[in-house]
Each structure stands twice: as structure tokens, then as C-alpha cells.
Amino acid sequence: FTVEDCKKVIDYKNNEWKNDKKMSKHIEINTFFGIANFEKYLDAANNTQSEPQTKEPQPQDLETYLLQYFRPIDLEHLKKGGNFQRYEQQLSENLFKLTNVAKFYKNQSITPLFLFELLYTPLGNRLNGSTPERKLDSFERFFKKQNDYNQNQADMRQLVKDLAQTQ
């Protein structure tokens, strides 16, 4: 292996683990260069670099987000019924928390607005729980059961929508 290979593994694992409380304690030489780990980490680093990840810009407001998934007429009904204003209020009260929760997931489809939709709108009815906290726990269990690809790449919103059909 070359010095560049070593640098690649260090950068790759450091970026992956530095914000993860559970894994950050493993950022050390023995872990990176252990016989069982190094080749596996190098392969992962090489595969990641060969696939450029372009993150799509995420909508910043609730209306833009909902228009991606709802018909405009449905959004108008939400507004006329007062639910949209209630949703906006709940989002503003919980945005900081949802932003921090979303940071723990590597999947780019898990955004603060997706978590809001999951916890406070009918999409979350596919999860167990009557409160946002219980729905979040249920989502965490659902997420952990997913395979590696689904955890990191799949559209979580679609997987949650499909959840009711598989139960």
C-alpha cells in the first residue's frame, strides 16, 4: 500500500465517524490500519471517490417541500382548513431539534422537513406511536432494520410509504 492509500483511509473514516458519538472513539491508528480493517476501508474509500455525490438542494420552507409530494389542490385544502398554519407553527417550534436529528443520518433524503412530515403529518401514521417522540423511536427501529443501501442511499420517504403495504 502507498502513503496515498493510507491518507485516503484516514480521511475517509475520519469524515465518516467524526460527528458520530458512538464511532468517533474508534478514530485511531489501530482501528484504521488493523489487518482486518485496512483493505475494507480502502475499498470503501475508493468506491466513494469514484462515485461523485451531488447533493440535491433541499427545500427550505414547508410549502415548497409539500409541493414536491402533494398536489397544489391538496395544499390549498390544508391552507383553507388551517392545518397548514398549524404545521408551519409546529415546524418553527421543532426545526432546531429536527435539524440536529437529521444530521445523525447519512441518508440525504432524511432532512428536517422529511422528519417533520414523518412526525407531524399523516405520513407518520405508518409508524407506531401516538406522539412525535414515539414515532421517532419507531422510525429509528425501522431505519436500523434497513439494509446498508437503504440506510445510506434509498428514498426514505418512499420506504415509509411502502411500510404499510408490507405489514
PDB file of C-alpha atoms in Angstrom:
ATOM      1  CA  PHE A   1       0.000   0.000   0.000  1.00  0.00           C
ATOM      2  CA  THR A   2       1.092   3.547  -0.656  1.00  0.00           C
ATOM      3  CA  VAL A   3       1.192   6.614   1.551  1.00  0.00           C
ATOM      4  CA  GLU A   4      -1.694   7.961  -0.552  1.00  0.00           C
ATOM      5  CA  ASP A   5      -3.734   4.834   0.301  1.00  0.00           C
ATOM      6  CA  CYS A   6      -3.119   5.464   3.994  1.00  0.00           C
ATOM      7  CA  LYS A   7      -4.146   9.112   3.681  1.00  0.00           C
ATOM      8  CA  LYS A   8      -7.264   8.094   1.785  1.00  0.00           C
ATOM      9  CA  VAL A   9      -8.364   5.699   4.553  1.00  0.00           C
ATOM     10  CA  ILE A  10      -7.660   8.239   7.296  1.00  0.00           C
ATOM     11  CA  ASP A  11      -9.633  10.964   5.512  1.00  0.00           C
ATOM     12  CA  TYR A  12     -12.488   8.644   4.609  1.00  0.00           C
ATOM     13  CA  LYS A  13     -13.031   7.162   8.078  1.00  0.00           C
ATOM     14  CA  ASN A  14     -12.421  10.458   9.857  1.00  0.00           C
ATOM     15  CA  ASN A  15     -15.097  12.173   7.739  1.00  0.00           C
ATOM     16  CA  GLU A  16     -17.476   9.277   8.275  1.00  0.00           C
ATOM     17  CA  TRP A  17     -17.025   8.985  12.045  1.00  0.00           C
ATOM     18  CA  LYS A  18     -16.066  12.418  13.361  1.00  0.00           C
ATOM     19  CA  ASN A  19     -19.680  13.513  14.058  1.00  0.00           C
ATOM     20  CA  ASP A  20     -20.864  10.125  15.288  1.00  0.00           C
ATOM     21  CA  LYS A  21     -20.557   9.931  19.097  1.00  0.00           C
ATOM     22  CA  LYS A  22     -20.542   6.144  19.058  1.00  0.00           C
ATOM     23  CA  MET A  23     -17.913   5.743  16.335  1.00  0.00           C
ATOM     24  CA  SER A  24     -15.691   8.791  16.968  1.00  0.00           C
ATOM     25  CA  LYS A  25     -13.908   6.944  19.773  1.00  0.00           C
ATOM     26  CA  HIS A  26     -12.634   4.499  17.124  1.00  0.00           C
ATOM     27  CA  ILE A  27     -10.725   7.171  15.220  1.00  0.00           C
ATOM     28  CA  GLU A  28      -7.269   5.823  15.957  1.00  0.00           C
ATOM     29  CA  ILE A  29      -4.340   4.230  14.163  1.00  0.00           C
ATOM     30  CA  ASN A  30      -5.038   0.698  15.436  1.00  0.00           C
ATOM     31  CA  THR A  31      -8.548   0.743  14.006  1.00  0.00           C
ATOM     32  CA  PHE A  32      -7.633   2.220  10.629  1.00  0.00           C
ATOM     33  CA  PHE A  33      -4.614   0.046   9.977  1.00  0.00           C
ATOM     34  CA  GLY A  34      -5.696  -3.194  11.610  1.00  0.00           C
ATOM     35  CA  ILE A  35      -5.210  -6.251   9.410  1.00  0.00           C
ATOM     36  CA  ALA A  36      -8.932  -6.937   9.201  1.00  0.00           C
ATOM     37  CA  ASN A  37      -9.907  -3.320   8.531  1.00  0.00           C
ATOM     38  CA  PHE A  38      -7.491  -1.522   6.237  1.00  0.00           C
ATOM     39  CA  GLU A  39      -8.309  -3.206   2.933  1.00  0.00           C
ATOM     40  CA  LYS A  40     -12.025  -2.976   3.603  1.00  0.00           C
ATOM     41  CA  TYR A  41     -11.764   0.746   4.426  1.00  0.00           C
ATOM     42  CA  LEU A  42      -9.560   1.389   1.392  1.00  0.00           C
ATOM     43  CA  ASP A  43     -12.079  -0.313  -0.909  1.00  0.00           C
ATOM     44  CA  ALA A  44     -14.885   1.761   0.577  1.00  0.00           C
ATOM     45  CA  ALA A  45     -12.860   4.967   0.209  1.00  0.00           C
ATOM     46  CA  ASN A  46     -12.030   4.153  -3.416  1.00  0.00           C
ATOM     47  CA  ASN A  47     -15.665   3.347  -4.229  1.00  0.00           C
ATOM     48  CA  THR A  48     -16.870   6.544  -2.601  1.00  0.00           C
ATOM     49  CA  GLN A  49     -14.419   8.691  -4.520  1.00  0.00           C
ATOM     50  CA  SER A  50     -15.301   7.103  -7.852  1.00  0.00           C
ATOM     51  CA  GLU A  51     -18.976   7.946  -7.376  1.00  0.00           C
ATOM     52  CA  PRO A  52     -19.286  11.708  -7.066  1.00  0.00           C
ATOM     53  CA  GLN A  53     -22.110  12.520  -4.709  1.00  0.00           C
ATOM     54  CA  THR A  54     -24.062  15.532  -5.774  1.00  0.00           C
ATOM     55  CA  LYS A  55     -26.470  16.503  -3.104  1.00  0.00           C
ATOM     56  CA  GLU A  56     -29.646  17.991  -4.437  1.00  0.00           C
ATOM     57  CA  PRO A  57     -30.594  21.293  -2.854  1.00  0.00           C
ATOM     58  CA  GLN A  58     -33.250  20.700  -0.259  1.00  0.00           C
ATOM     59  CA  PRO A  59     -36.326  22.911   0.013  1.00  0.00           C
ATOM     60  CA  GLN A  60     -36.020  25.397   2.826  1.00  0.00           C
ATOM     61  CA  ASP A  61     -39.685  26.042   3.538  1.00  0.00           C
ATOM     62  CA  LEU A  62     -42.661  23.822   4.253  1.00  0.00           C
ATOM     63  CA  GLU A  63     -44.756  24.911   1.264  1.00  0.00           C
ATOM     64  CA  THR A  64     -42.007  24.141  -1.279  1.00  0.00           C
ATOM     65  CA  TYR A  65     -41.363  20.795   0.377  1.00  0.00           C
ATOM     66  CA  LEU A  66     -45.026  19.775   0.404  1.00  0.00           C
ATOM     67  CA  LEU A  67     -45.485  20.788  -3.221  1.00  0.00           C
ATOM     68  CA  GLN A  68     -42.933  18.125  -4.150  1.00  0.00           C
ATOM     69  CA  TYR A  69     -45.221  15.408  -2.800  1.00  0.00           C
ATOM     70  CA  PHE A  70     -48.742  16.832  -2.760  1.00  0.00           C
ATOM     71  CA  ARG A  71     -50.983  18.215  -5.458  1.00  0.00           C
ATOM     72  CA  PRO A  72     -51.441  22.006  -5.311  1.00  0.00           C
ATOM     73  CA  ILE A  73     -55.149  21.491  -4.624  1.00  0.00           C
ATOM     74  CA  ASP A  74     -54.288  19.397  -1.545  1.00  0.00           C
ATOM     75  CA  LEU A  75     -52.049  22.182  -0.272  1.00  0.00           C
ATOM     76  CA  GLU A  76     -54.872  24.671  -0.790  1.00  0.00           C
ATOM     77  CA  HIS A  77     -57.175  22.453   1.303  1.00  0.00           C
ATOM     78  CA  LEU A  78     -54.566  22.386   4.056  1.00  0.00           C
ATOM     79  CA  LYS A  79     -54.414  26.185   3.997  1.00  0.00           C
ATOM     80  CA  LYS A  80     -58.186  26.664   3.978  1.00  0.00           C
ATOM     81  CA  GLY A  81     -58.635  24.197   6.827  1.00  0.00           C
ATOM     82  CA  GLY A  82     -55.974  25.904   8.952  1.00  0.00           C
ATOM     83  CA  ASN A  83     -53.764  22.822   9.064  1.00  0.00           C
ATOM     84  CA  PHE A  84     -51.000  24.430   7.024  1.00  0.00           C
ATOM     85  CA  GLN A  85     -50.641  27.288   9.507  1.00  0.00           C
ATOM     86  CA  ARG A  86     -50.596  24.782  12.361  1.00  0.00           C
ATOM     87  CA  TYR A  87     -47.905  22.788  10.546  1.00  0.00           C
ATOM     88  CA  GLU A  88     -45.809  25.916   9.998  1.00  0.00           C
ATOM     89  CA  GLN A  89     -46.047  26.744  13.703  1.00  0.00           C
ATOM     90  CA  GLN A  90     -45.042  23.210  14.700  1.00  0.00           C
ATOM     91  CA  LEU A  91     -42.157  23.302  12.239  1.00  0.00           C
ATOM     92  CA  SER A  92     -40.829  26.594  13.581  1.00  0.00           C
ATOM     93  CA  GLU A  93     -41.021  25.235  17.145  1.00  0.00           C
ATOM     94  CA  ASN A  94     -39.210  21.993  16.265  1.00  0.00           C
ATOM     95  CA  LEU A  95     -36.861  22.917  13.411  1.00  0.00           C
ATOM     96  CA  PHE A  96     -33.710  23.101  15.541  1.00  0.00           C
ATOM     97  CA  LYS A  97     -34.349  19.681  17.057  1.00  0.00           C
ATOM     98  CA  LEU A  98     -35.250  18.114  13.695  1.00  0.00           C
ATOM     99  CA  THR A  99     -32.139  19.586  12.084  1.00  0.00           C
ATOM    100  CA  ASN A 100     -29.949  18.005  14.736  1.00  0.00           C
ATOM    101  CA  VAL A 101     -31.694  14.644  14.441  1.00  0.00           C
ATOM    102  CA  ALA A 102     -31.327  14.672  10.630  1.00  0.00           C
ATOM    103  CA  LYS A 103     -27.560  15.218  10.955  1.00  0.00           C
ATOM    104  CA  PHE A 104     -27.134  11.768  12.511  1.00  0.00           C
ATOM    105  CA  TYR A 105     -28.405  10.011   9.411  1.00  0.00           C
ATOM    106  CA  LYS A 106     -26.130   9.531   6.411  1.00  0.00           C
ATOM    107  CA  ASN A 107     -29.091   9.298   4.015  1.00  0.00           C
ATOM    108  CA  GLN A 108     -29.604  12.588   2.171  1.00  0.00           C
ATOM    109  CA  SER A 109     -33.359  12.024   1.929  1.00  0.00           C
ATOM    110  CA  ILE A 110     -33.651  12.323   5.719  1.00  0.00           C
ATOM    111  CA  THR A 111     -33.955  16.073   6.040  1.00  0.00           C
ATOM    112  CA  PRO A 112     -35.521  18.169   8.804  1.00  0.00           C
ATOM    113  CA  LEU A 113     -38.589  18.669   6.604  1.00  0.00           C
ATOM    114  CA  PHE A 114     -38.898  14.923   5.946  1.00  0.00           C
ATOM    115  CA  LEU A 115     -38.691  14.257   9.702  1.00  0.00           C
ATOM    116  CA  PHE A 116     -41.308  16.931  10.295  1.00  0.00           C
ATOM    117  CA  GLU A 117     -43.624  15.312   7.763  1.00  0.00           C
ATOM    118  CA  LEU A 118     -42.992  11.933   9.349  1.00  0.00           C
ATOM    119  CA  LEU A 119     -43.700  13.089  12.903  1.00  0.00           C
ATOM    120  CA  TYR A 120     -46.491  15.638  12.472  1.00  0.00           C
ATOM    121  CA  THR A 121     -48.435  14.801   9.310  1.00  0.00           C
ATOM    122  CA  PRO A 122     -50.408  11.725   8.166  1.00  0.00           C
ATOM    123  CA  LEU A 123     -47.267  10.153   6.637  1.00  0.00           C
ATOM    124  CA  GLY A 124     -46.243   9.253  10.182  1.00  0.00           C
ATOM    125  CA  ASN A 125     -49.401   7.171  10.648  1.00  0.00           C
ATOM    126  CA  ARG A 126     -47.475   4.326   9.023  1.00  0.00           C
ATOM    127  CA  LEU A 127     -45.251   4.223  12.127  1.00  0.00           C
ATOM    128  CA  ASN A 128     -46.174   3.066  15.599  1.00  0.00           C
ATOM    129  CA  GLY A 129     -46.653   5.792  18.152  1.00  0.00           C
ATOM    130  CA  SER A 130     -49.131   8.446  19.128  1.00  0.00           C
ATOM    131  CA  THR A 131     -46.619  11.205  19.886  1.00  0.00           C
ATOM    132  CA  PRO A 132     -43.791  12.629  17.774  1.00  0.00           C
ATOM    133  CA  GLU A 133     -41.244  11.136  20.188  1.00  0.00           C
ATOM    134  CA  ARG A 134     -42.711   7.643  19.858  1.00  0.00           C
ATOM    135  CA  LYS A 135     -42.926   7.965  16.079  1.00  0.00           C
ATOM    136  CA  LEU A 136     -39.261   8.976  16.013  1.00  0.00           C
ATOM    137  CA  ASP A 137     -38.384   5.888  18.082  1.00  0.00           C
ATOM    138  CA  SER A 138     -40.427   3.763  15.696  1.00  0.00           C
ATOM    139  CA  PHE A 139     -38.662   5.325  12.704  1.00  0.00           C
ATOM    140  CA  GLU A 140     -35.278   4.641  14.310  1.00  0.00           C
ATOM    141  CA  ARG A 141     -36.183   0.943  14.701  1.00  0.00           C
ATOM    142  CA  PHE A 142     -37.437   0.846  11.108  1.00  0.00           C
ATOM    143  CA  PHE A 143     -34.262   2.548   9.866  1.00  0.00           C
ATOM    144  CA  LYS A 144     -31.983   0.112  11.708  1.00  0.00           C
ATOM    145  CA  LYS A 145     -33.757  -2.845  10.062  1.00  0.00           C
ATOM    146  CA  GLN A 146     -32.961  -1.497   6.601  1.00  0.00           C
ATOM    147  CA  ASN A 147     -30.035  -2.854   4.633  1.00  0.00           C
ATOM    148  CA  ASP A 148     -26.883  -0.782   4.120  1.00  0.00           C
ATOM    149  CA  TYR A 149     -28.003   0.582   0.758  1.00  0.00           C
ATOM    150  CA  ASN A 150     -31.381   1.698   2.102  1.00  0.00           C
ATOM    151  CA  GLN A 151     -29.806   3.306   5.147  1.00  0.00           C
ATOM    152  CA  ASN A 152     -27.400   5.353   3.058  1.00  0.00           C
ATOM    153  CA  GLN A 153     -28.964   5.897  -0.359  1.00  0.00           C
ATOM    154  CA  ALA A 154     -32.644   4.967  -0.638  1.00  0.00           C
ATOM    155  CA  ASP A 155     -35.528   7.421  -0.605  1.00  0.00           C
ATOM    156  CA  MET A 156     -36.691   7.017   2.990  1.00  0.00           C
ATOM    157  CA  ARG A 157     -39.996   8.741   2.290  1.00  0.00           C
ATOM    158  CA  GLN A 158     -40.898   6.091  -0.274  1.00  0.00           C
ATOM    159  CA  LEU A 159     -39.786   3.284   2.055  1.00  0.00           C
ATOM    160  CA  VAL A 160     -42.018   4.657   4.812  1.00  0.00           C
ATOM    161  CA  LYS A 161     -44.922   4.957   2.365  1.00  0.00           C
ATOM    162  CA  ASP A 162     -44.362   1.333   1.360  1.00  0.00           C
ATOM    163  CA  LEU A 163     -44.205   0.239   5.010  1.00  0.00           C
ATOM    164  CA  ALA A 164     -47.994  -0.012   5.374  1.00  0.00           C
ATOM    165  CA  GLN A 165     -48.214  -2.318   2.382  1.00  0.00           C
ATOM    166  CA  THR A 166     -45.656  -4.746   3.805  1.00  0.00           C
ATOM    167  CA  GLN A 167     -47.276  -5.038   7.236  1.00  0.00           C
TER     168      GLN A 167
END
